[in-house]
Tab-separated table of C-alpha atoms and ligand atoms in Angstrom:
chain	number	residue	atom	x	y	z
A	554	MET	CA	-9.834	3.401	-20.336
A	555	LYS	CA	-13.271	4.954	-20.579
A	556	ALA	CA	-14.085	8.151	-22.475
A	557	LEU	CA	-17.089	10.405	-22.089
A	558	VAL	CA	-17.958	12.877	-24.841
A	559	ALA	CA	-20.391	15.786	-24.467
A	560	VAL	CA	-22.330	16.594	-27.629
A	561	LYS	CA	-24.705	19.493	-28.102
A	562	ARG	CA	-27.513	19.908	-30.637
A	563	VAL	CA	-27.143	23.321	-32.252
A	564	VAL	CA	-28.347	25.194	-35.337
A	565	ASP	CA	-26.435	23.736	-38.292
A	566	TYR	CA	-23.372	25.819	-39.146
A	567	ASN	CA	-24.662	26.385	-42.708
A	568	VAL	CA	-27.865	28.064	-41.523
A	569	LYS	CA	-28.090	31.834	-41.403
A	570	VAL	CA	-29.554	32.470	-37.982
A	571	ARG	CA	-32.427	34.964	-37.773
A	572	VAL	CA	-33.551	36.921	-34.756
A	573	LYS	CA	-37.262	36.770	-33.814
A	574	ALA	CA	-39.181	39.988	-34.570
A	575	ASP	CA	-39.540	40.822	-30.855
A	576	GLY	CA	-35.825	40.280	-30.190
A	577	SER	CA	-36.634	37.685	-27.525
A	578	ASN	CA	-34.547	34.912	-29.077
A	579	VAL	CA	-33.266	33.491	-32.330
A	580	ASP	CA	-35.769	31.693	-34.508
A	581	ILE	CA	-35.055	27.957	-34.610
A	582	ASP	CA	-38.457	26.822	-35.892
A	583	ASN	CA	-38.013	24.663	-39.000
A	584	VAL	CA	-34.266	25.234	-38.963
A	585	LYS	CA	-31.776	22.415	-39.615
A	586	MET	CA	-30.113	21.321	-36.366
A	587	SER	CA	-26.899	19.278	-36.124
A	588	MET	CA	-24.185	18.221	-33.736
A	589	ASN	CA	-21.970	21.134	-32.693
A	590	PRO	CA	-18.968	20.870	-35.096
A	591	PHE	CA	-16.348	20.925	-32.286
A	592	ASP	CA	-18.214	18.063	-30.588
A	593	GLU	CA	-17.955	16.015	-33.782
A	594	ILE	CA	-14.186	16.498	-33.533
A	595	ALA	CA	-14.337	15.425	-29.867
A	596	VAL	CA	-16.267	12.248	-30.759
A	597	GLU	CA	-13.850	11.513	-33.616
A	598	GLU	CA	-10.867	11.777	-31.264
A	599	ALA	CA	-12.431	9.368	-28.772
A	600	VAL	CA	-13.242	6.926	-31.586
A	601	ARG	CA	-9.676	7.120	-32.936
A	602	LEU	CA	-8.327	6.378	-29.444
A	603	LYS	CA	-10.647	3.382	-29.281
A	604	GLU	CA	-9.492	2.183	-32.684
A	605	ALA	CA	-5.888	2.555	-31.477
A	606	GLY	CA	-6.687	0.287	-28.514
A	607	LYS	CA	-6.244	3.028	-25.890
A	608	VAL	CA	-9.926	3.505	-25.052
A	609	THR	CA	-12.294	0.617	-24.413
A	610	GLU	CA	-15.660	2.356	-24.080
A	611	ILE	CA	-17.110	5.654	-25.292
A	612	VAL	CA	-20.205	7.191	-23.718
A	613	ALA	CA	-21.812	10.166	-25.487
A	614	VAL	CA	-23.875	12.589	-23.378
A	615	SER	CA	-26.186	15.401	-24.382
A	616	VAL	CA	-28.299	17.871	-22.440
A	617	GLY	CA	-31.312	19.081	-24.358
A	618	VAL	CA	-34.785	18.529	-25.703
A	619	ALA	CA	-35.983	15.056	-26.773
A	620	LYS	CA	-34.718	15.717	-30.315
A	621	ALA	CA	-31.150	15.915	-28.993
A	622	GLU	CA	-31.383	12.127	-29.342
A	623	GLU	CA	-30.521	12.739	-33.023
A	624	VAL	CA	-27.030	14.050	-32.220
A	625	LEU	CA	-26.495	11.165	-29.821
A	626	ARG	CA	-27.429	8.741	-32.621
A	627	THR	CA	-24.853	10.492	-34.822
A	628	ALA	CA	-22.225	10.023	-32.096
A	629	LEU	CA	-23.210	6.340	-31.870
A	630	ALA	CA	-22.957	6.019	-35.658
A	631	MET	CA	-19.462	7.540	-35.513
A	632	GLY	CA	-18.398	4.866	-33.019
A	633	ALA	CA	-19.591	5.722	-29.504
A	634	ASP	CA	-20.808	2.627	-27.616
A	635	ARG	CA	-23.741	4.048	-25.695
A	636	ALA	CA	-25.443	7.342	-25.034
A	637	ILE	CA	-27.116	9.287	-22.251
A	638	LEU	CA	-29.707	11.989	-22.908
A	639	ILE	CA	-30.338	14.407	-20.050
A	640	GLU	CA	-33.732	15.755	-21.034
A	641	ASP	CA	-34.159	19.431	-20.362
A	642	THR	CA	-36.575	21.638	-22.225
A	643	ALA	CA	-35.195	25.010	-21.140
A	644	THR	CA	-32.168	26.554	-22.825
A	645	THR	CA	-29.368	25.408	-20.602
A	646	GLU	CA	-26.481	27.655	-19.658
A	647	PRO	CA	-22.856	26.457	-19.368
A	648	LEU	CA	-22.692	26.208	-15.562
A	649	THR	CA	-25.843	24.077	-15.467
A	650	VAL	CA	-24.533	21.836	-18.252
A	651	ALA	CA	-21.226	21.517	-16.380
A	652	LYS	CA	-23.086	20.486	-13.200
A	653	LEU	CA	-25.158	17.936	-15.119
A	654	LEU	CA	-22.051	16.529	-16.819
A	655	LYS	CA	-20.321	16.342	-13.426
A	656	ALA	CA	-23.197	14.235	-12.099
A	657	VAL	CA	-22.747	11.845	-15.050
A	658	VAL	CA	-18.965	11.787	-14.589
A	659	ASP	CA	-19.415	10.921	-10.897
A	660	LYS	CA	-21.571	7.970	-11.947
A	661	GLU	CA	-19.626	6.781	-14.988
A	662	GLN	CA	-16.069	7.463	-13.732
A	663	PRO	CA	-14.483	8.071	-17.165
A	664	ASP	CA	-10.740	8.642	-17.529
A	665	LEU	CA	-11.047	11.055	-20.437
A	666	ILE	CA	-13.782	13.657	-20.727
A	667	PHE	CA	-14.045	15.243	-24.157
A	668	LEU	CA	-16.008	18.368	-25.040
A	669	GLY	CA	-15.903	20.813	-27.907
A	670	LYS	CA	-13.991	24.036	-27.270
A	671	GLN	CA	-17.210	25.969	-27.750
A	672	ALA	CA	-20.794	25.606	-28.850
A	673	ILE	CA	-21.404	27.569	-32.052
A	674	ASP	CA	-24.831	28.777	-30.891
A	675	ASN	CA	-23.868	30.689	-27.733
A	676	ASP	CA	-20.070	30.806	-28.338
A	677	ALA	CA	-19.643	30.573	-24.566
A	678	ASN	CA	-16.394	28.549	-24.390
A	679	GLN	CA	-17.076	27.873	-20.707
A	680	THR	CA	-18.497	24.402	-20.133
A	681	GLY	CA	-15.243	22.394	-20.280
A	682	GLN	CA	-13.432	24.803	-17.997
A	683	MET	CA	-16.310	24.854	-15.488
A	684	LEU	CA	-16.596	21.065	-15.559
A	685	ALA	CA	-12.862	20.662	-14.878
A	686	ALA	CA	-13.162	23.067	-11.942
A	687	LEU	CA	-16.196	21.236	-10.513
A	688	LEU	CA	-14.375	17.907	-10.844
A	689	ASN	CA	-11.128	19.350	-9.528
A	690	ALA	CA	-9.541	17.748	-12.604
A	691	GLY	CA	-6.891	18.980	-15.016
A	692	GLN	CA	-7.967	20.634	-18.244
A	693	GLY	CA	-6.438	20.625	-21.716
A	694	THR	CA	-8.442	23.208	-23.620
A	695	PHE	CA	-8.151	24.058	-27.355
A	696	ALA	CA	-6.608	20.631	-27.988
A	697	GLY	CA	-4.805	20.190	-31.309
A	698	LYS	CA	-3.232	16.841	-30.385
A	699	VAL	CA	-3.957	14.218	-27.721
A	700	GLU	CA	-1.463	11.526	-26.693
A	701	ILE	CA	-2.037	8.940	-23.987
A	702	GLY	CA	0.834	8.223	-21.594
A	703	ALA	CA	1.059	6.078	-18.455
A	704	GLY	CA	-1.628	7.394	-16.104
A	705	GLU	CA	-1.688	10.719	-17.896
A	706	VAL	CA	-2.672	12.402	-21.116
A	707	GLU	CA	-0.584	14.904	-23.048
A	708	VAL	CA	-2.529	17.627	-24.766
A	709	THR	CA	-0.996	20.018	-27.268
A	710	ARG	CA	-2.948	23.248	-26.997
A	711	GLU	CA	-3.429	25.837	-29.703
A	712	ILE	CA	-2.544	29.140	-28.096
A	713	ASP	CA	-1.887	32.613	-29.491
A	714	GLY	CA	1.284	32.510	-31.533
A	715	GLY	CA	2.132	28.852	-31.014
A	716	LEU	CA	1.538	25.563	-29.258
A	717	GLU	CA	1.665	24.571	-25.609
A	718	LYS	CA	1.963	20.980	-24.372
A	719	VAL	CA	0.431	20.060	-21.025
A	720	ALA	CA	0.521	16.712	-19.219
A	721	LEU	CA	-2.646	15.989	-17.242
A	722	LYS	CA	-3.320	13.363	-14.607
A	723	LEU	CA	-6.392	11.252	-15.277
A	724	PRO	CA	-9.280	11.850	-15.189
A	725	ALA	CA	-8.849	14.910	-17.364
A	726	VAL	CA	-11.073	17.272	-19.316
A	727	ILE	CA	-10.093	17.922	-22.941
A	728	THR	CA	-11.796	20.425	-25.229
A	729	ALA	CA	-11.389	19.887	-28.964
A	730	ASP	CA	-10.123	22.582	-31.312
A	731	LEU	CA	-10.550	22.644	-35.075
A	732	ARG	CA	-7.234	21.069	-36.062
A	733	LEU	CA	-7.421	18.070	-33.704
A	734	ASN	CA	-8.732	15.855	-36.516
A	735	GLU	CA	-11.135	15.687	-39.415
A	736	PRO	CA	-14.320	13.849	-38.392
A	737	ARG	CA	-15.278	10.836	-40.477
A	738	PHE	CA	-18.204	10.729	-42.848
A	739	VAL	CA	-20.867	8.540	-41.271
A	740	LYS	CA	-21.936	5.668	-43.550
A	741	LEU	CA	-25.475	4.305	-43.804
A	742	PRO	CA	-24.706	0.864	-42.243
A	743	ASN	CA	-23.266	2.672	-39.206
A	744	ILE	CA	-26.420	4.795	-38.921
A	745	MET	CA	-28.511	1.604	-38.990
A	746	GLN	CA	-26.268	-0.061	-36.388
A	747	ALA	CA	-26.441	3.017	-34.174
A	748	LYS	CA	-30.207	2.601	-33.847
A	749	LYS	CA	-29.607	-0.599	-31.879
A	750	LYS	CA	-27.024	0.862	-29.502
A	751	PRO	CA	-28.218	1.671	-25.950
A	752	LEU	CA	-29.503	5.168	-25.220
A	753	GLU	CA	-30.454	5.947	-21.643
A	754	LYS	CA	-32.673	8.883	-20.739
A	755	THR	CA	-32.458	10.798	-17.512
A	756	THR	CA	-33.437	14.223	-16.159
A	757	PRO	CA	-31.735	16.987	-14.165
A	758	ALA	CA	-34.030	16.057	-11.229
A	759	ASP	CA	-32.805	12.427	-11.365
A	760	LEU	CA	-29.254	13.739	-11.246
A	761	GLY	CA	-30.076	16.105	-8.380
A	762	VAL	CA	-29.143	19.254	-10.312
A	763	ASN	CA	-31.083	22.510	-10.025
A	764	THR	CA	-31.443	23.999	-13.496
A	765	ALA	CA	-32.960	27.336	-12.477
A	766	PRO	CA	-31.325	29.915	-14.782
A	767	ARG	CA	-28.807	32.406	-13.417
A	768	ILE	CA	-28.513	34.396	-16.603
A	769	THR	CA	-31.258	36.407	-18.280
A	770	VAL	CA	-30.723	37.319	-21.901
A	771	THR	CA	-32.332	40.709	-22.287
A	772	GLN	CA	-32.260	41.073	-26.048
A	773	TYR	CA	-31.051	39.531	-29.288
A	774	ALA	CA	-30.298	41.791	-32.245
A	775	GLU	CA	-29.111	41.320	-35.828
A	776	PRO	CA	-25.747	42.918	-36.611
A	777	LYS	CA	-26.145	46.388	-38.155
A	778	LYS	CA	-26.590	46.233	-41.924
A	779	ARG	CA	-23.554	47.540	-43.767
A	780	SER	CA	-24.130	49.912	-46.652
A	781	ALA	CA	-22.890	48.765	-50.046
A	782	GLY	CA	-19.350	49.713	-51.064
A	783	ILE	CA	-18.401	51.812	-54.101
A	784	LYS	CA	-15.524	51.790	-56.565
A	785	VAL	CA	-13.372	54.885	-56.997
A	786	ASP	CA	-11.357	55.774	-60.127
A	787	SER	CA	-8.159	56.950	-58.541
A	788	VAL	CA	-6.110	57.089	-55.373
A	789	ALA	CA	-6.837	60.827	-55.190
A	790	ALA	CA	-10.596	60.154	-55.200
A	791	LEU	CA	-10.123	57.528	-52.491
A	792	VAL	CA	-8.132	59.921	-50.293
A	793	ASP	CA	-10.726	62.637	-50.860
A	794	LYS	CA	-13.588	60.347	-49.783
A	795	LEU	CA	-11.703	59.062	-46.724
A	796	LYS	CA	-10.947	62.652	-45.733
A	797	ASN	CA	-14.201	64.436	-46.521
A	798	GLU	CA	-16.941	61.741	-46.408
A	799	ALA	CA	-15.768	59.036	-44.026
A	800	LYS	CA	-13.653	61.573	-42.114
A	801	VAL	CA	-11.224	58.856	-41.027
A	802	ILE	CA	-7.992	60.552	-42.156
B	2165	AMP	P1	-19.961	26.222	-24.462
B	2165	AMP	O1	-19.245	26.376	-23.177
B	2165	AMP	O2	-21.463	26.448	-24.359
B	2165	AMP	O3	-19.343	27.029	-25.598
B	2165	AMP	O4	-19.828	24.681	-24.891
B	2165	AMP	C1	-18.584	24.012	-24.898
B	2165	AMP	C2	-18.794	22.519	-25.041
B	2165	AMP	O5	-19.551	22.030	-23.925
B	2165	AMP	C3	-19.580	22.067	-26.271
B	2165	AMP	O6	-18.750	21.993	-27.411
B	2165	AMP	C4	-20.079	20.703	-25.810
B	2165	AMP	O7	-19.069	19.721	-25.900
B	2165	AMP	C5	-20.379	20.949	-24.332
B	2165	AMP	N1	-21.795	21.324	-24.157
B	2165	AMP	C6	-22.312	22.574	-24.020
B	2165	AMP	N2	-23.658	22.518	-23.914
B	2165	AMP	C7	-24.004	21.205	-23.991
B	2165	AMP	C8	-25.223	20.475	-23.968
B	2165	AMP	N3	-26.416	21.092	-23.842
B	2165	AMP	N4	-25.170	19.121	-24.066
B	2165	AMP	C9	-23.987	18.494	-24.196
B	2165	AMP	N5	-22.805	19.109	-24.240
B	2165	AMP	C10	-22.806	20.440	-24.135
C-alpha cells in the first residue's frame, strides 16, 4: 500500500506574525519557517503505518518556493521514502494546491492520501476536501484514529461533541487532527540519511495545472489592541463599572 503525504512550509507556530506596514501581506522576511504542525502529524501517521507493515512506500509532496525543500527533507528524516517538490513562487490557494496534488495522485496512484486538517498560515481547512472531490474519493477529515481494513480504511473523526467512525474505500483522503498521534523527534542520523533520499522537482506547468489566482486578498490587519484590564475592590464596584462604564448590564 502506498501513501502520499502533503506537507506545507508555513511560518513556525512559535512566531508572532506581523502585518506589513502597507497591509498588503504578512511579513515573512527573516522569520522561522517550519512544516505545518498538522502535516507533521500526517507524516507521523504514514510512518507508523509503514512501521506496522501496512504501508510499503511513503511519498511526501509540497507546493511552494525552492526552500519548501526543507520541509520535505524533514518528512524524509521522519521516515518518508521520497519527495516531490512542485515549485511555485506565488502564494498558492487551496483549490490550486488540490489540483496540483490531484495531478501527482493521478501519476503516483497512492492508496492513502494524508494531509493536515488545516494550514496554520491561512487556516483554510479546504485542500483535503477539495482534493477528495476532484479525485471523486472518500474523505476522512479531522482524523483522530486511522485503522486499515481489507480494501478500506476506517477513520475516527473528531466532531463536535463526540467521535464519528467512517469506513472509506481506497484510495481515500485523510486529514490529520491534533490527537491522531504525537510526531517523533527527528534525530541527527535520520537528518543525515534524509539528504540522500530522492527528491524530485516539478512545476505546475509540467503537471498541466493553471495556477492563476482566483482569490484576491484585499487587506491584512492586526487584531485591534485590547486596553489593559483593571482590578476592582468589591463586587459593588464591578457592577457599577459594568453598568456605567462598559454599559453591558
Ligand atoms: P488548508 O486547506 O490550506 O488549510 O491546508 C490543509 C492541508 O493541505 C495542509 O495541512 C497540507 O497538508 C495541505 N496543503 C495546503 N497547502 C499546501 C502546499 N502548498 N503544499 C503541500 N500541502 C499543502
